[in-house]
CSV table of C-alpha atoms and ligand atoms in Angstrom, one decimal:
chain,number,residue,atom,x,y,z
A,1,UNK,CA,167.7,84.5,3.3
A,2,UNK,CA,165.9,84.7,7.1
A,3,UNK,CA,163.7,82.2,7.6
A,4,UNK,CA,161.4,81.4,10.5
A,5,UNK,CA,162.4,77.6,10.8
A,6,UNK,CA,166.3,78.9,10.5
A,7,UNK,CA,165.6,81.9,13.1
A,8,UNK,CA,164.1,79.8,15.7
A,9,UNK,CA,166.6,77.0,15.5
A,10,UNK,CA,169.7,79.4,15.7
A,11,UNK,CA,167.3,81.5,18.9
A,12,UNK,CA,167.4,78.2,20.6
A,13,UNK,CA,170.8,76.8,20.4
A,14,UNK,CA,172.1,79.9,21.5
A,15,UNK,CA,169.8,79.7,24.6
A,16,UNK,CA,170.7,75.9,25.0
A,17,UNK,CA,174.7,77.1,24.6
A,18,UNK,CA,174.1,80.0,27.4
A,19,UNK,CA,172.2,77.2,29.8
A,20,UNK,CA,175.1,74.5,29.6
A,21,UNK,CA,177.4,76.9,29.5
A,22,UNK,CA,176.0,78.3,33.3
A,23,UNK,CA,175.9,81.6,32.3
A,24,UNK,CA,172.4,82.2,33.1
A,25,UNK,CA,173.6,82.1,36.9
A,26,UNK,CA,175.4,85.2,35.9
A,27,UNK,CA,173.6,88.8,35.3
A,28,UNK,CA,175.6,89.5,32.4
A,29,UNK,CA,174.1,85.7,30.9
A,30,UNK,CA,170.5,86.7,32.4
A,31,UNK,CA,170.4,90.0,30.3
A,32,UNK,CA,172.5,88.7,27.5
A,33,UNK,CA,169.2,85.7,27.0
A,34,UNK,CA,166.5,89.3,27.5
A,35,UNK,CA,168.6,91.0,24.5
A,36,UNK,CA,168.4,88.2,21.9
A,37,UNK,CA,165.0,86.9,23.4
A,38,UNK,CA,163.8,90.9,22.4
A,39,UNK,CA,165.8,90.7,19.4
A,40,UNK,CA,164.3,87.4,18.1
A,41,UNK,CA,161.0,88.2,19.3
A,42,UNK,CA,161.0,91.5,17.4
A,43,UNK,CA,162.4,89.8,14.2
A,44,UNK,CA,159.1,88.0,14.3
A,45,UNK,CA,156.8,90.7,14.7
A,46,UNK,CA,158.4,92.7,11.6
A,47,UNK,CA,158.4,89.6,9.7
A,48,UNK,CA,154.6,88.9,10.0
A,49,UNK,CA,154.1,91.8,9.3
A,50,UNK,CA,156.3,92.5,6.2
A,51,UNK,CA,155.0,89.7,3.4
A,52,UNK,CA,158.1,90.8,0.9
A,53,UNK,CA,160.7,88.8,3.7
A,54,UNK,CA,159.3,85.5,3.0
A,55,UNK,CA,159.9,84.7,6.1
A,56,UNK,CA,157.1,82.8,7.2
A,57,UNK,CA,155.5,82.1,3.8
A,58,UNK,CA,157.4,82.3,0.5
A,59,UNK,CA,155.3,84.3,-1.3
A,60,UNK,CA,155.3,85.8,-5.0
A,61,UNK,CA,155.9,89.7,-4.4
A,62,UNK,CA,156.6,90.8,-8.1
A,63,UNK,CA,157.6,89.5,-11.6
A,64,UNK,CA,161.0,90.3,-13.7
A,65,UNK,CA,162.4,93.5,-13.0
A,66,UNK,CA,164.0,93.4,-16.2
A,67,UNK,CA,161.1,93.4,-17.9
A,68,UNK,CA,158.8,96.8,-18.1
A,69,UNK,CA,155.5,95.0,-17.1
A,70,UNK,CA,153.3,95.0,-14.2
A,71,UNK,CA,149.8,93.6,-12.8
A,72,UNK,CA,147.1,95.4,-11.2
A,73,UNK,CA,145.5,93.4,-8.2
A,74,UNK,CA,142.3,94.4,-6.6
A,75,UNK,CA,141.7,93.6,-2.9
A,76,UNK,CA,138.3,92.9,-0.3
A,77,UNK,CA,135.9,92.9,-3.0
A,78,UNK,CA,133.7,92.2,-4.7
A,79,UNK,CA,131.7,95.5,-3.7
A,80,UNK,CA,128.5,96.1,-4.7
A,81,UNK,CA,129.0,99.9,-5.3
A,82,UNK,CA,132.6,100.3,-6.6
A,83,UNK,CA,133.9,96.9,-8.4
A,84,UNK,CA,132.1,97.2,-11.9
A,85,UNK,CA,133.2,100.9,-12.0
A,86,UNK,CA,136.8,99.9,-11.5
A,87,UNK,CA,135.4,96.8,-14.6
A,88,UNK,CA,134.5,99.5,-16.5
A,89,UNK,CA,137.9,101.0,-16.7
A,90,UNK,CA,139.6,98.2,-17.0
A,91,UNK,CA,137.7,96.7,-19.7
A,92,UNK,CA,137.7,100.7,-22.2
A,93,UNK,CA,141.8,100.2,-21.5
A,94,UNK,CA,142.0,96.7,-22.3
A,95,UNK,CA,143.5,95.6,-18.8
A,96,UNK,CA,143.5,92.6,-17.1
A,97,UNK,CA,143.7,92.3,-13.9
A,98,UNK,CA,143.5,90.2,-10.7
A,99,UNK,CA,140.9,90.5,-7.6
A,100,UNK,CA,141.3,88.9,-4.5
A,101,UNK,CA,138.1,88.4,-2.8
A,102,UNK,CA,136.7,87.8,0.4
A,103,UNK,CA,133.9,84.7,1.2
A,104,UNK,CA,131.6,86.5,2.6
A,105,UNK,CA,131.5,89.4,0.2
A,106,UNK,CA,130.9,87.2,-2.5
A,107,UNK,CA,128.0,85.1,-0.8
A,108,UNK,CA,126.5,89.0,-1.1
A,109,UNK,CA,127.8,89.7,-4.6
A,110,UNK,CA,127.4,86.9,-6.4
A,111,UNK,CA,126.4,88.5,-10.0
A,112,UNK,CA,129.6,90.8,-9.1
A,113,UNK,CA,131.6,88.4,-9.0
A,114,UNK,CA,130.6,86.0,-12.2
A,115,UNK,CA,131.0,89.1,-14.0
A,116,UNK,CA,135.0,89.5,-12.6
A,117,UNK,CA,135.3,86.0,-13.6
A,118,UNK,CA,133.6,86.6,-17.0
A,119,UNK,CA,135.4,89.9,-18.0
A,120,UNK,CA,138.7,87.7,-18.5
A,121,UNK,CA,140.1,89.0,-14.7
A,122,UNK,CA,142.0,86.7,-12.1
A,123,UNK,CA,139.8,85.8,-9.2
A,124,UNK,CA,142.3,84.8,-5.9
A,125,UNK,CA,141.3,84.1,-2.2
A,126,UNK,CA,141.6,86.0,0.4
A,127,UNK,CA,139.8,84.6,3.3
A,128,UNK,CA,136.0,84.1,4.2
A,129,UNK,CA,135.8,86.6,6.7
A,130,UNK,CA,139.5,88.9,6.6
A,131,UNK,CA,138.6,88.8,10.1
A,132,UNK,CA,141.0,91.8,12.4
A,133,UNK,CA,142.0,88.4,14.0
A,134,UNK,CA,142.5,86.5,11.3
A,135,UNK,CA,145.7,85.4,12.0
A,136,UNK,CA,145.2,84.4,15.8
A,137,UNK,CA,143.7,81.8,14.8
A,138,UNK,CA,144.3,78.0,14.4
A,139,UNK,CA,145.5,76.0,11.4
A,140,UNK,CA,142.4,74.1,11.2
A,141,UNK,CA,140.3,77.2,11.4
A,142,UNK,CA,142.3,79.1,8.8
A,143,UNK,CA,142.2,76.0,6.4
A,144,UNK,CA,138.3,75.6,6.8
A,145,UNK,CA,138.1,79.9,5.6
A,146,UNK,CA,140.1,79.2,2.6
A,147,UNK,CA,138.8,76.3,1.5
A,148,UNK,CA,134.9,77.8,2.2
A,149,UNK,CA,135.9,80.5,-0.2
A,150,UNK,CA,137.0,78.6,-2.2
A,151,UNK,CA,134.1,76.5,-2.7
A,152,UNK,CA,132.1,79.2,-3.3
A,153,UNK,CA,134.3,80.8,-6.1
A,154,UNK,CA,134.1,77.6,-8.1
A,155,UNK,CA,130.2,77.1,-7.2
A,156,UNK,CA,130.2,81.1,-9.0
A,157,UNK,CA,133.0,80.6,-11.7
A,158,UNK,CA,133.4,76.8,-12.2
A,159,UNK,CA,137.0,77.3,-11.4
A,160,UNK,CA,139.1,77.4,-8.2
A,161,UNK,CA,141.3,79.6,-6.9
A,162,UNK,CA,145.4,79.0,-7.4
A,163,UNK,CA,146.3,81.8,-5.8
A,164,UNK,CA,146.0,83.5,-2.3
A,165,UNK,CA,146.9,86.5,-0.5
A,166,UNK,CA,146.8,86.5,3.8
A,167,UNK,CA,144.1,89.1,4.8
A,168,UNK,CA,146.7,92.1,6.1
A,169,UNK,CA,149.6,90.5,4.2
A,170,UNK,CA,150.3,89.4,7.5
A,171,UNK,CA,152.0,85.7,7.6
A,172,UNK,CA,152.7,83.4,10.6
A,173,UNK,CA,153.9,80.0,11.1
A,174,UNK,CA,150.0,78.7,11.6
A,175,UNK,CA,149.1,80.9,8.4
A,176,UNK,CA,152.4,78.7,6.5
A,177,UNK,CA,150.9,75.3,8.1
A,178,UNK,CA,147.1,75.8,6.6
A,179,UNK,CA,148.5,76.9,3.1
A,180,UNK,CA,150.7,74.0,3.1
A,181,UNK,CA,147.1,71.9,3.5
A,182,UNK,CA,145.3,74.2,0.9
A,183,UNK,CA,148.2,74.5,-1.8
A,184,UNK,CA,147.7,78.0,-2.9
A,185,UNK,CA,150.4,79.6,-4.6
A,186,UNK,CA,150.4,83.2,-1.9
A,187,UNK,CA,150.7,86.5,-3.9
A,188,UNK,CA,152.2,89.3,-1.8
A,189,UNK,CA,152.6,93.0,-3.4
A,190,UNK,CA,156.2,95.2,-4.5
A,191,UNK,CA,153.9,98.5,-4.2
A,192,UNK,CA,150.9,99.3,-1.5
A,193,UNK,CA,149.1,102.4,-2.9
A,194,UNK,CA,147.7,102.9,0.3
A,195,UNK,CA,144.5,104.0,-1.5
A,196,UNK,CA,142.3,103.2,1.5
A,197,UNK,CA,144.0,105.8,3.4
A,198,UNK,CA,145.4,108.1,1.4
A,199,UNK,CA,144.1,111.1,-0.8
A,200,UNK,CA,144.1,110.5,-4.6
A,201,UNK,CA,147.1,113.2,-5.0
A,202,UNK,CA,149.3,110.9,-2.4
A,203,UNK,CA,148.1,107.7,-4.3
A,204,UNK,CA,149.3,109.0,-7.2
A,205,UNK,CA,152.1,110.1,-6.5
A,206,UNK,CA,153.3,107.2,-4.9
A,207,UNK,CA,152.3,105.2,-7.9
A,208,UNK,CA,154.4,108.2,-9.6
A,209,UNK,CA,157.6,107.7,-7.6
A,210,UNK,CA,157.4,104.2,-6.7
A,211,UNK,CA,156.6,102.1,-9.6
A,212,UNK,CA,159.0,100.0,-11.3
A,213,UNK,CA,159.6,96.9,-13.6
A,214,UNK,CA,157.6,93.6,-12.8
A,215,UNK,CA,155.8,95.3,-10.0
A,216,UNK,CA,152.7,93.7,-8.7
A,217,UNK,CA,150.3,96.8,-7.7
A,218,UNK,CA,147.8,96.6,-4.5
A,219,UNK,CA,144.7,98.6,-4.9
A,220,UNK,CA,141.4,98.3,-2.8
A,221,UNK,CA,138.2,97.9,-5.3
A,222,UNK,CA,136.0,98.9,-2.1
A,223,UNK,CA,137.2,102.0,-2.5
A,224,UNK,CA,135.5,104.7,-4.0
A,225,UNK,CA,138.1,107.1,-4.7
A,226,UNK,CA,140.2,104.0,-6.3
A,227,UNK,CA,137.4,104.0,-8.7
A,228,UNK,CA,138.2,107.4,-9.4
A,229,UNK,CA,141.8,107.4,-9.7
A,230,UNK,CA,142.2,104.3,-11.9
A,231,UNK,CA,142.1,105.9,-14.9
A,232,UNK,CA,145.3,108.6,-14.1
A,233,UNK,CA,146.9,105.8,-12.7
A,234,UNK,CA,146.6,103.3,-15.4
A,235,UNK,CA,148.0,106.8,-17.4
A,236,UNK,CA,150.8,107.5,-15.3
A,237,UNK,CA,152.0,103.6,-15.7
A,238,UNK,CA,151.6,103.4,-19.2
A,239,UNK,CA,153.4,107.1,-19.7
A,240,UNK,CA,156.6,105.4,-17.6
A,241,UNK,CA,156.6,103.2,-20.9
A,242,UNK,CA,155.1,99.6,-18.5
A,243,UNK,CA,152.7,97.3,-20.1
A,244,UNK,CA,150.1,96.6,-17.4
A,245,UNK,CA,149.5,92.7,-17.6
A,246,UNK,CA,147.5,90.2,-16.2
A,247,UNK,CA,149.7,88.7,-12.9
A,248,UNK,CA,149.6,85.2,-13.7
A,249,UNK,CA,151.5,86.6,-17.3
A,250,UNK,CA,153.6,88.6,-15.3
A,251,UNK,CA,154.6,85.7,-12.6
A,252,UNK,CA,155.5,83.9,-16.1
A,253,UNK,CA,158.5,85.7,-16.2
A,254,UNK,CA,161.6,85.0,-14.8
A,255,UNK,CA,161.7,86.0,-10.9
A,256,UNK,CA,164.4,88.3,-9.3
A,257,UNK,CA,163.5,88.2,-5.9
B,301,ZN,ZN1,142.6,92.7,2.5
């Protein structure tokens, strides 16, 4: 499996060989270096945006493919308009899920966070700001965001989060360094529903065609349409003979990737 350290070492070794062999003084050598550098940078960009590649960070992106079980996850809350509606639907269907919450939103919706926890769901850390430039922060600043979010979750629920999901699912060497310090288990996903971008029918179609055993499904509890489609989504999953279980139980199954 490709990872950041091995790829960077390989790139540097090729670079040194080209320099030592004197190829840098030739046009062909310069072209080769430019192509290799372009490939290296492209790989870094693609891998940073795809958490499933486990390039910068080892993330858990699914459970066992052998078992007809999946887990639901909801990002970016707690939301004052939608999270409680989602909690009610989950309770009606006796489903426990995982909510990756943003610290600054928790501050405004403390009661909702408490309800998520009291109703038996998992609360994960999804950074304090979820800032668009989060991935450009230095490790120290990332650590402060993550720890501040852990602290408010612990203050309200009494439990310290074990899991972290990177904002936008983007990973990089700085985040890798930060997470080595905070010690969180990193959670990705196997199926992103794009519920904040697609219409309800498109989301349901995607679920119908792409769901598979061991799936970790990504929704957003900030999106009113997600609350509207959730019962149908649950029906689709159950009609495929799949059981919806809480993320930590799914993770206890043997991983296949
Ligand atoms: Zn998010």
